[in-house]
């Protein structure tokens, strides 16, 4: 039973860390710089744990999710800017993930992509309509664990473990410093992407967390995001060991899956594709819910899957509209991988607007009573906020200077 | 009106800086495209090797080879038609030819993705085209 209780963290992390963009971005970082960027994942994992624990604690104590706090602490104008930025990035990501689900189903079945987009949309709609929040967490969170095949693959590829260990030591690459920084900023942005905390904090409210669940909140944040980080390590090691040596620039989901097939054969390939399908499907649901949560919380509507669909009609209508908008985007033929890479970089720009209100509320004794941030949470929270501001200022210039990472 | 014009100019500037420079192939773009084309060929060699030596999942092999075919064909098309900076025309057209040859290999692989003998004959051709390790 205990293992089921950390499903929220696992789903949030799998959806957030190993969605379609992260799968390609992590592997591409490995294929470009070997293991040199592993330390950036560690920084990102610690950051998302710190802020998820904080917003989960706020949810447990005040029963309010992130966008309630945004609206209350930043005011209507600032809140509206945050909402628009968050919704645009959410919608881009949702469309990319839906496209990713269709690509993955195509790699498994060989059926036409356009039909599979429709199948993906209908399947996601039915799942969200019919399945309870708890079971959505379990199905997609634990289904995504098939991605652990990449951890096995990374070992079977026999990397130079000394070089891997060196990759965990923070350092700069002086040969191509701009591209290196672009990947570092992208990896941090991907690790701390805003929809993870929107989904996570609202999920805490969905699960009816109270101060008694603060231990569970910590376990969810640490184990869930720790696992997401572990999968990111594995992908980067596969990229650094296999694709860098072979001179391959991974740009498609099929290439990532090939990274499991080479060392493990057909079973590795199938587990990778199934894991990717659940992870990308989970990310679709994360972003779909995050979009509906944000709008409903900002507008003060009834929200949540713990109510019936009819019990929160505007929330239900919102996720349906978002799903249709995503369909409209993805049928244009846009490349889902490229779309999500842009979404990651643009989401970095919106990071401070998301994380500042969390930090402020977690420090507000009138909200939190005796559960306000302690010294460690505050020190880490402030340090990460400074880092977030820095990467939000550098993301777009780096994207332009490196031609979206193409050099 | 002025704000809209400013915004449009900003968007245009971002696009120009991001590399959408009207499609002219310069030496830097050629180098980058050449790397990407070699990467496709090396991935083709890896995929062909899997088909030749393991029981690869046929829909995956067909779809993935088809995807890589499209990418190689796009490079061929773009490098054949885009204007180039003076002095590198010949190199650009040769790269287009190479992309076309790689696309042809992917076309063969996607057409018969469960044929290990064919895959075994295609693998060294991919490696030769891409100069793979």
Coordinates of C-alpha atoms in Angstrom, one line a residue:
Chain A
X1 CA 0.0 0.0 0.0
X2 CA 2.9 2.4 0.9
X3 CA 4.3 2.0 -2.6
X4 CA 1.0 3.1 -4.1
X5 CA 1.1 6.3 -2.0
X6 CA 4.1 7.7 -3.8
X7 CA 2.5 7.3 -7.2
X8 CA 1.8 11.1 -7.4
X9 CA 5.5 11.9 -7.1
X10 CA 6.4 9.2 -9.6
X11 CA 3.8 10.3 -12.2
X12 CA 4.8 14.0 -11.7
X13 CA 8.5 13.1 -12.1
X14 CA 8.1 10.7 -15.0
X15 CA 5.8 13.1 -16.8
X16 CA 8.1 16.0 -16.0
X17 CA 11.6 14.5 -16.3
X18 CA 11.2 12.0 -19.2
X19 CA 8.5 13.5 -21.4
X20 CA 9.1 13.6 -25.1
X21 CA 11.4 16.6 -25.0
X22 CA 13.4 15.4 -22.1
X23 CA 14.0 12.0 -23.6
X24 CA 15.5 13.6 -26.7
X25 CA 17.2 16.5 -24.9
X26 CA 18.9 14.3 -22.3
X27 CA 20.1 11.8 -24.8
X28 CA 21.2 14.5 -27.2
X29 CA 23.1 16.2 -24.4
X30 CA 24.9 12.9 -23.9
X31 CA 25.5 12.4 -27.6
X32 CA 27.0 15.9 -27.8
X33 CA 29.0 16.3 -24.5
X34 CA 29.3 12.7 -23.2
X35 CA 28.8 12.5 -19.5
X36 CA 29.9 16.1 -18.9
X37 CA 26.4 17.4 -18.0
X38 CA 25.4 14.8 -15.5
X39 CA 26.0 17.3 -12.7
X40 CA 23.4 19.6 -14.1
X41 CA 20.7 16.9 -13.7
X42 CA 21.7 16.6 -10.0
X43 CA 21.2 20.4 -9.5
X44 CA 17.9 20.2 -11.3
X45 CA 16.7 17.2 -9.3
X46 CA 17.5 18.9 -5.9
X47 CA 15.8 22.1 -7.1
X48 CA 12.6 20.4 -8.1
X49 CA 12.6 18.4 -4.9
X50 CA 13.0 21.6 -2.8
X51 CA 10.1 23.4 -4.6
X52 CA 7.8 20.4 -4.9
X53 CA 8.1 19.6 -1.2
X54 CA 7.4 23.3 -0.5
X55 CA 4.3 23.5 -2.7
X56 CA 3.1 20.1 -1.5
X57 CA 3.4 21.3 2.1
X58 CA 1.5 24.5 1.2
X59 CA -1.2 22.3 -0.4
X60 CA -1.4 20.0 2.7
X61 CA -1.5 22.8 5.2
X62 CA -3.7 25.4 3.4
X63 CA -5.5 23.1 0.9
X64 CA -4.4 25.6 -1.8
X65 CA -2.5 24.8 -4.9
X66 CA 0.1 26.9 -6.7
X67 CA -2.3 29.1 -8.8
X68 CA -4.3 30.0 -5.7
X69 CA -1.1 31.2 -4.2
X70 CA -0.1 33.0 -7.4
X71 CA -3.4 34.8 -7.6
X72 CA -3.3 35.8 -3.9
X73 CA 0.3 36.8 -3.7
X74 CA 1.0 38.4 -7.1
X75 CA -2.3 40.1 -7.6
X76 CA -4.6 39.9 -10.7
X77 CA -2.3 41.6 -13.2
X78 CA 0.8 39.6 -12.3
X79 CA -1.3 36.5 -11.9
X80 CA -2.8 37.0 -15.3
X81 CA 0.7 37.3 -16.9
X82 CA 1.8 34.1 -15.2
X83 CA -1.4 32.4 -16.2
X84 CA -1.1 33.3 -19.9
X85 CA 2.6 32.3 -19.9
X86 CA 1.9 29.0 -18.1
X87 CA -1.1 28.2 -20.4
X88 CA 0.8 28.9 -23.6
X89 CA 3.7 26.7 -22.5
X90 CA 1.3 24.0 -21.2
X91 CA -0.6 23.9 -24.5
X92 CA 2.6 23.7 -26.5
X93 CA 3.8 20.8 -24.3
X94 CA 0.4 19.1 -24.3
X95 CA 0.3 19.1 -28.1
X96 CA 3.9 17.8 -28.3
X97 CA 3.1 15.0 -25.8
X98 CA 0.0 14.0 -27.7
X99 CA 2.1 13.9 -30.8
X100 CA 4.6 11.8 -28.9
X101 CA 1.9 9.3 -27.9
X102 CA 0.9 8.9 -31.5
X103 CA 4.6 8.5 -32.6
X104 CA 5.1 5.9 -30.0
X105 CA 2.0 4.0 -31.0
X106 CA 3.1 4.2 -34.6
X107 CA 6.5 2.7 -33.8
X108 CA 4.8 -0.1 -32.0
X109 CA 2.0 -0.8 -34.5
X110 CA 3.1 0.7 -37.8
X111 CA -0.3 2.3 -38.3
X112 CA -0.7 5.8 -39.9
X113 CA 0.4 8.7 -37.7
X114 CA -2.6 10.9 -38.4
X115 CA -5.1 8.2 -37.3
X116 CA -3.1 7.5 -34.2
X117 CA -3.3 11.2 -33.2
X118 CA -7.0 10.8 -33.1
X119 CA -6.7 7.5 -31.2
X120 CA -4.4 9.2 -28.7
X121 CA -6.8 12.1 -28.2
X122 CA -9.8 9.9 -27.7
X123 CA -7.9 7.5 -25.4
X124 CA -6.6 10.3 -23.3
X125 CA -10.1 11.9 -23.1
X126 CA -11.7 8.6 -22.1
X127 CA -9.0 7.9 -19.4
X128 CA -9.4 11.3 -17.9
X129 CA -13.2 11.1 -18.0
X130 CA -13.5 7.6 -16.6
X131 CA -10.5 6.7 -14.5
X132 CA -10.0 8.1 -11.0
X133 CA -7.1 10.3 -10.2
X134 CA -5.5 7.6 -8.0
X135 CA -5.6 5.1 -10.8
X136 CA -4.4 7.6 -13.4
X137 CA -1.3 8.1 -11.2
X138 CA -0.7 4.4 -10.9
X139 CA -1.3 3.4 -14.5
X140 CA 0.9 6.0 -16.0
X141 CA 3.4 6.4 -13.2
X142 CA 4.2 2.7 -12.9
X143 CA 3.8 2.0 -16.6
X144 CA 6.5 4.6 -17.1
X145 CA 8.8 2.6 -15.0
X146 CA 9.4 0.4 -18.0
X147 CA 11.9 3.2 -18.8
X148 CA 14.2 1.6 -16.3
X149 CA 15.2 -0.5 -19.3
X150 CA 17.5 2.5 -20.1
X151 CA 19.3 2.1 -16.8
X152 CA 20.0 -1.6 -17.7
X153 CA 21.0 -0.5 -21.2
X154 CA 23.4 2.1 -19.9
X155 CA 25.1 -0.6 -17.8
X156 CA 25.2 -3.1 -20.6
X157 CA 26.8 -0.6 -22.9
X158 CA 29.8 -0.6 -20.6
X159 CA 30.5 3.1 -20.2
X160 CA 33.8 4.4 -18.7
X161 CA 32.6 4.6 -15.1
X162 CA 35.5 6.9 -14.2
X163 CA 34.3 9.4 -16.9
X164 CA 30.7 9.0 -15.7
X165 CA 31.8 9.8 -12.1
X166 CA 33.7 12.8 -13.4
X167 CA 30.5 14.0 -15.1
X168 CA 29.0 14.5 -11.6
X169 CA 31.6 17.1 -10.7
X170 CA 30.4 20.6 -11.8
X171 CA 32.7 22.0 -14.5
X172 CA 32.5 24.1 -17.7
X173 CA 33.3 23.0 -21.2
X174 CA 35.6 25.5 -22.8
X175 CA 35.6 24.1 -26.3
X176 CA 32.0 25.0 -27.1
X177 CA 30.9 26.9 -24.1
X178 CA 27.8 28.5 -25.6
X179 CA 26.3 25.1 -26.7
X180 CA 27.3 23.6 -23.3
X181 CA 25.5 26.4 -21.5
X182 CA 22.4 26.0 -23.8
X183 CA 22.2 22.3 -22.9
X184 CA 22.8 23.1 -19.2
X185 CA 20.0 25.7 -19.1
X186 CA 17.7 23.4 -21.1
X187 CA 18.3 20.5 -18.7
X188 CA 17.7 22.7 -15.7
X189 CA 14.6 24.1 -17.3
X190 CA 13.4 20.7 -18.2
X191 CA 14.0 19.5 -14.6
X192 CA 12.1 22.4 -13.1
X193 CA 9.4 22.9 -15.7
X194 CA 6.5 24.7 -14.1
X195 CA 3.8 22.2 -15.0
X196 CA 5.4 19.7 -12.6
X197 CA 4.6 21.9 -9.6
X198 CA 1.2 22.9 -10.9
X199 CA 0.3 19.2 -11.2
X200 CA 2.0 18.1 -8.0
X201 CA 0.5 20.7 -5.7
X202 CA -3.0 20.2 -7.2
X203 CA -2.5 16.5 -6.9
X204 CA -1.8 16.9 -3.2
X205 CA -5.2 18.7 -2.9
X206 CA -6.8 16.0 -5.1
X207 CA -5.5 13.3 -2.6
X208 CA -6.8 15.3 0.3
X209 CA -3.4 15.8 1.9
X210 CA -3.4 17.3 5.4
X211 CA -0.5 18.2 7.7
X212 CA -0.5 14.5 8.7
X213 CA 0.7 13.7 5.1
X214 CA 3.8 15.9 5.2
X215 CA 6.0 12.9 5.5
X216 CA 4.3 11.4 2.5
X217 CA 4.8 14.7 0.6
X218 CA 8.5 14.5 1.3
X219 CA 8.7 10.9 0.3
X220 CA 6.8 11.7 -3.0
X221 CA 9.1 14.6 -3.8
X222 CA 12.4 12.8 -3.0
X223 CA 11.6 9.3 -4.4
X224 CA 9.5 10.5 -7.3
X225 CA 11.9 13.2 -8.6
X226 CA 14.9 11.1 -7.5
X227 CA 13.7 8.4 -9.8
X228 CA 13.1 10.9 -12.6
X229 CA 16.7 12.1 -12.2
X230 CA 18.0 8.6 -12.2
X231 CA 16.2 7.9 -15.6
X232 CA 17.7 11.2 -16.9
X233 CA 21.2 9.9 -15.9
X234 CA 20.6 6.7 -17.7
X235 CA 19.5 8.4 -20.9
X236 CA 22.5 10.7 -20.9
X237 CA 24.8 7.8 -20.3
X238 CA 23.2 5.9 -23.2
X239 CA 23.7 9.0 -25.4
X240 CA 27.3 9.4 -24.3
X241 CA 28.2 5.8 -24.6
X242 CA 26.4 4.7 -27.8
X243 CA 25.4 7.7 -29.9
X244 CA 28.5 9.9 -29.3
X245 CA 30.8 7.0 -30.2
X246 CA 28.7 6.2 -33.3
X247 CA 28.5 9.8 -34.5
X248 CA 24.7 9.9 -34.2
X249 CA 22.7 13.0 -33.2
X250 CA 19.5 11.7 -31.7
X251 CA 16.5 13.7 -32.8
X252 CA 13.6 11.2 -32.8
X253 CA 11.9 8.9 -30.3
X254 CA 12.8 6.0 -32.6
X255 CA 16.5 6.8 -32.1
X256 CA 16.1 6.9 -28.3
X257 CA 14.4 3.5 -28.4
X258 CA 17.2 2.1 -30.6
X259 CA 19.5 3.0 -27.7
X260 CA 17.8 0.2 -25.7
X261 CA 17.6 -2.2 -28.6
X262 CA 21.4 -2.2 -29.3
X263 CA 22.4 -3.6 -25.9
X264 CA 19.3 -5.6 -25.0
X265 CA 17.7 -6.7 -28.3
X266 CA 14.0 -6.8 -29.1
X267 CA 12.8 -7.0 -25.5
X268 CA 14.8 -3.9 -24.7
X269 CA 13.2 -2.1 -27.7
X270 CA 9.7 -3.1 -26.7
X271 CA 10.2 -2.2 -23.0
X272 CA 11.6 1.2 -24.1
X273 CA 8.7 1.9 -26.4
X274 CA 6.1 0.9 -23.8
X275 CA 7.9 3.0 -21.2
X276 CA 8.0 5.9 -23.5
X277 CA 4.3 5.5 -24.3
X278 CA 3.3 5.6 -20.7
X279 CA 5.8 8.4 -19.8
X280 CA 4.6 10.6 -22.7
X281 CA 1.0 9.6 -22.0
X282 CA 1.6 10.6 -18.3
X283 CA 3.1 13.9 -19.4
X284 CA 0.0 14.5 -21.6
X285 CA -2.2 14.1 -18.5
X286 CA 0.1 16.2 -16.3
X287 CA 0.0 19.1 -18.7
X288 CA -3.7 18.6 -19.5
X289 CA -4.6 18.7 -15.8
X290 CA -2.1 21.5 -15.1
X291 CA -3.8 23.7 -17.7
X292 CA -7.2 23.0 -16.3
X293 CA -6.1 23.4 -12.7
X294 CA -4.4 26.7 -13.4
X295 CA -7.4 28.3 -15.1
X296 CA -9.9 27.0 -12.6
X297 CA -7.8 28.0 -9.6
X298 CA -7.1 31.5 -11.1
X299 CA -10.8 32.0 -11.8
X300 CA -12.0 30.6 -8.5
X301 CA -14.0 27.7 -10.1
X302 CA -14.7 24.3 -8.6
X303 CA -11.9 22.0 -9.7
X304 CA -10.5 18.6 -9.3
X305 CA -11.0 15.0 -10.4
X306 CA -12.0 14.1 -6.8
X307 CA -15.3 15.9 -7.7
X308 CA -17.3 14.2 -10.4
X309 CA -17.1 15.6 -14.0
X310 CA -20.5 17.2 -13.4
X311 CA -19.4 18.5 -10.0
X312 CA -16.7 20.7 -11.6
X313 CA -18.2 21.5 -15.0
X314 CA -16.0 24.4 -16.0
X315 CA -12.9 22.5 -15.0
X316 CA -14.1 19.5 -17.1
X317 CA -14.9 21.8 -20.0
X318 CA -11.4 23.4 -19.7
X319 CA -9.5 20.1 -20.1
X320 CA -11.8 19.1 -23.0
X321 CA -11.1 22.4 -24.8
X322 CA -7.4 22.0 -24.1
X323 CA -7.4 18.5 -25.6
X324 CA -9.1 19.8 -28.7
X325 CA -6.7 22.7 -29.0
X326 CA -3.8 20.2 -28.7
X327 CA -5.4 18.2 -31.5
X328 CA -5.7 21.3 -33.7
X329 CA -1.9 22.0 -33.2
X330 CA -0.6 18.5 -33.7
X331 CA -2.6 17.7 -36.8
X332 CA -0.8 20.6 -38.6
X333 CA 2.1 18.2 -38.8
X334 CA 4.4 20.1 -36.4
X335 CA 7.3 18.0 -35.2
X336 CA 6.4 17.2 -31.5
X337 CA 10.1 16.9 -30.5
X338 CA 10.9 20.4 -31.8
X339 CA 7.8 21.8 -30.3
X340 CA 8.6 20.5 -26.9
X341 CA 12.2 21.7 -27.1
X342 CA 10.8 25.2 -27.7
X343 CA 8.3 24.7 -24.9
X344 CA 11.1 23.8 -22.5
X345 CA 13.1 26.9 -23.3
X346 CA 10.1 29.2 -23.2
X347 CA 8.9 27.6 -19.9
X348 CA 12.3 28.7 -18.4
X349 CA 11.3 32.3 -18.9
X350 CA 8.1 31.7 -16.9
X351 CA 9.9 29.9 -14.1
X352 CA 10.4 32.9 -11.7
X353 CA 6.7 33.8 -11.9
X354 CA 5.8 30.3 -10.8
X355 CA 8.4 29.7 -8.1
X356 CA 8.4 33.2 -6.4
X357 CA 4.8 32.9 -5.1
X358 CA 5.6 29.4 -3.8
X359 CA 8.6 30.7 -1.8
X360 CA 6.6 33.6 -0.5
X361 CA 3.6 31.5 0.6
X362 CA 5.8 28.8 2.2
X363 CA 7.3 31.6 4.3
X364 CA 4.0 33.2 5.3
X365 CA 3.1 32.3 8.9
X366 CA -0.5 33.4 8.4
X367 CA -0.9 30.7 5.8
X368 CA 1.4 28.0 7.1
X369 CA 1.4 28.4 10.9
X370 CA 4.1 26.3 12.3
X371 CA 4.8 24.6 9.0
X372 CA 6.6 27.6 7.4
X373 CA 9.9 27.1 5.7
X374 CA 12.8 26.2 8.0
X375 CA 16.3 27.5 7.5
X376 CA 17.4 24.7 5.1
X377 CA 14.3 25.0 2.9
X378 CA 14.7 28.8 2.8
X379 CA 18.4 28.7 2.0
X380 CA 17.9 26.2 -0.8
X381 CA 14.7 28.0 -2.0
X382 CA 16.5 31.4 -2.3
X383 CA 19.6 29.9 -3.9
X384 CA 17.5 28.1 -6.4
X385 CA 15.3 31.2 -7.0
X386 CA 18.5 33.2 -7.9
X387 CA 19.5 30.3 -10.3
X388 CA 16.0 30.3 -11.8
X389 CA 16.2 34.1 -12.5
X390 CA 19.6 33.6 -14.1
X391 CA 18.5 30.8 -16.4
X392 CA 15.3 32.6 -17.3
X393 CA 17.3 35.6 -18.5
X394 CA 19.8 33.5 -20.5
X395 CA 17.5 30.9 -22.1
X396 CA 16.3 32.9 -25.1
X397 CA 19.6 34.5 -25.9
X398 CA 21.3 31.1 -25.7
X399 CA 18.6 29.6 -27.9
X400 CA 19.3 32.2 -30.6
X401 CA 23.1 32.1 -30.3
X402 CA 23.2 28.4 -30.6
X403 CA 20.5 28.1 -33.3
X404 CA 18.3 26.1 -31.0
X405 CA 21.2 23.9 -30.0
X406 CA 22.3 23.1 -33.5
X407 CA 25.5 25.0 -33.1
Chain B
X1 CA 0.2 50.3 -35.0
X2 CA 3.7 51.3 -34.1
X3 CA 3.7 48.7 -31.4
X4 CA 2.6 46.0 -33.9
X5 CA 5.4 47.0 -36.3
X6 CA 7.9 46.9 -33.5
X7 CA 6.7 43.4 -32.5
X8 CA 6.8 42.1 -36.0
X9 CA 10.4 43.5 -36.4
X10 CA 11.4 41.8 -33.2
X11 CA 9.9 38.4 -34.3
X12 CA 11.7 38.8 -37.6
X13 CA 15.0 39.5 -35.8
X14 CA 14.6 36.5 -33.6
X15 CA 13.9 34.3 -36.7
X16 CA 16.9 35.7 -38.5
X17 CA 19.1 35.2 -35.5
X18 CA 17.7 31.8 -35.0
X19 CA 19.0 30.7 -38.4
X20 CA 16.0 31.2 -40.7
X21 CA 18.2 33.3 -42.9
X22 CA 16.2 33.1 -46.1
X23 CA 17.6 29.6 -46.9
X24 CA 21.0 30.6 -48.3
X25 CA 23.6 27.8 -47.6
X26 CA 26.8 29.2 -46.3
X27 CA 29.9 27.2 -45.2
X28 CA 28.6 27.0 -41.6
X29 CA 25.2 25.7 -42.7
X30 CA 26.9 23.2 -45.1
X31 CA 29.1 21.9 -42.3
X32 CA 26.1 21.5 -40.0
X33 CA 24.0 19.8 -42.7
X34 CA 26.9 17.5 -43.5
X35 CA 27.2 16.4 -39.9
X36 CA 23.5 15.8 -39.7
X37 CA 23.5 13.7 -43.0
X38 CA 26.5 11.7 -41.7
X39 CA 24.6 11.1 -38.5
X40 CA 21.6 9.8 -40.4
X41 CA 23.9 7.4 -42.3
X42 CA 25.5 6.1 -39.1
X43 CA 22.1 5.6 -37.6
X44 CA 21.1 3.7 -40.7
X45 CA 24.1 1.4 -40.2
X46 CA 23.1 0.8 -36.5
X47 CA 19.5 0.0 -37.5
X48 CA 20.6 -2.2 -40.4
X49 CA 22.9 -4.1 -38.0
X50 CA 20.1 -4.7 -35.6
X51 CA 17.8 -6.0 -38.4
X52 CA 20.6 -8.2 -39.7
X53 CA 21.6 -9.7 -36.4
X54 CA 18.6 -9.7 -34.0
X55 CA 14.9 -10.3 -34.4
X56 CA 14.0 -6.7 -34.6
X57 CA 10.3 -5.5 -34.2
X58 CA 9.2 -5.2 -37.8
X59 CA 6.8 -2.2 -37.5
X60 CA 9.5 -0.3 -35.6
X61 CA 12.1 -1.0 -38.2
X62 CA 9.8 0.0 -41.1
X63 CA 8.5 3.2 -39.4
X64 CA 11.9 4.3 -38.1
X65 CA 13.7 3.6 -41.4
X66 CA 10.8 5.5 -43.1
X67 CA 11.3 8.5 -40.8
X68 CA 15.0 8.6 -41.4
X69 CA 14.3 8.3 -45.2
X70 CA 12.2 11.4 -45.0
X71 CA 14.9 13.3 -43.2
X72 CA 17.6 12.3 -45.7
X73 CA 15.2 13.1 -48.6
X74 CA 14.5 16.5 -47.1
X75 CA 18.2 17.3 -46.9
X76 CA 18.6 16.2 -50.5
X77 CA 15.7 18.4 -51.6
X78 CA 16.9 21.4 -49.6
X79 CA 20.5 21.2 -50.7
X80 CA 19.6 20.7 -54.3
X81 CA 17.5 23.8 -54.5
X82 CA 18.6 26.4 -51.9
X83 CA 20.8 29.2 -53.1
X84 CA 24.4 29.0 -51.9
X85 CA 27.1 31.5 -51.2
X86 CA 29.7 31.7 -54.0
X87 CA 32.5 29.2 -54.0
X88 CA 30.8 26.3 -52.3
X89 CA 28.1 25.4 -54.9
X90 CA 29.9 22.2 -55.9
X91 CA 30.3 21.0 -52.3
X92 CA 26.6 21.7 -51.6
X93 CA 25.4 19.7 -54.6
X94 CA 27.7 16.8 -53.7
X95 CA 26.3 16.8 -50.2
X96 CA 22.8 16.8 -51.8
X97 CA 23.8 13.8 -53.9
X98 CA 25.1 12.0 -50.8
X99 CA 21.8 12.7 -48.9
X100 CA 19.9 11.3 -51.9
X101 CA 22.0 8.1 -51.8
X102 CA 21.4 7.7 -48.1
X103 CA 17.7 8.3 -48.6
X104 CA 17.7 5.5 -51.2
X105 CA 19.3 3.1 -48.8
X106 CA 16.7 3.9 -46.1
X107 CA 14.0 3.5 -48.8
X108 CA 15.3 -0.1 -49.4
X109 CA 15.5 -0.8 -45.7
X110 CA 11.9 0.5 -45.0
X111 CA 10.6 -1.5 -48.0
X112 CA 11.8 -4.8 -46.6
X113 CA 12.4 -4.3 -42.9
X114 CA 12.4 -8.0 -41.9
X115 CA 15.0 -9.1 -44.4
X116 CA 18.3 -9.7 -42.5
X117 CA 20.2 -10.4 -45.7
X118 CA 19.3 -7.1 -47.3
X119 CA 20.0 -5.3 -44.0
X120 CA 23.5 -6.9 -43.9
X121 CA 24.3 -5.7 -47.4
X122 CA 23.0 -2.2 -46.6
X123 CA 25.0 -1.7 -43.4
X124 CA 28.4 -1.2 -45.0
X125 CA 26.9 1.1 -47.6
X126 CA 25.5 3.3 -44.8
X127 CA 28.9 3.2 -43.0
X128 CA 30.7 4.2 -46.2
X129 CA 28.3 7.1 -46.9
X130 CA 28.5 8.4 -43.3
X131 CA 32.2 7.7 -42.6
X132 CA 31.0 6.0 -39.4
X133 CA 33.4 4.8 -36.7

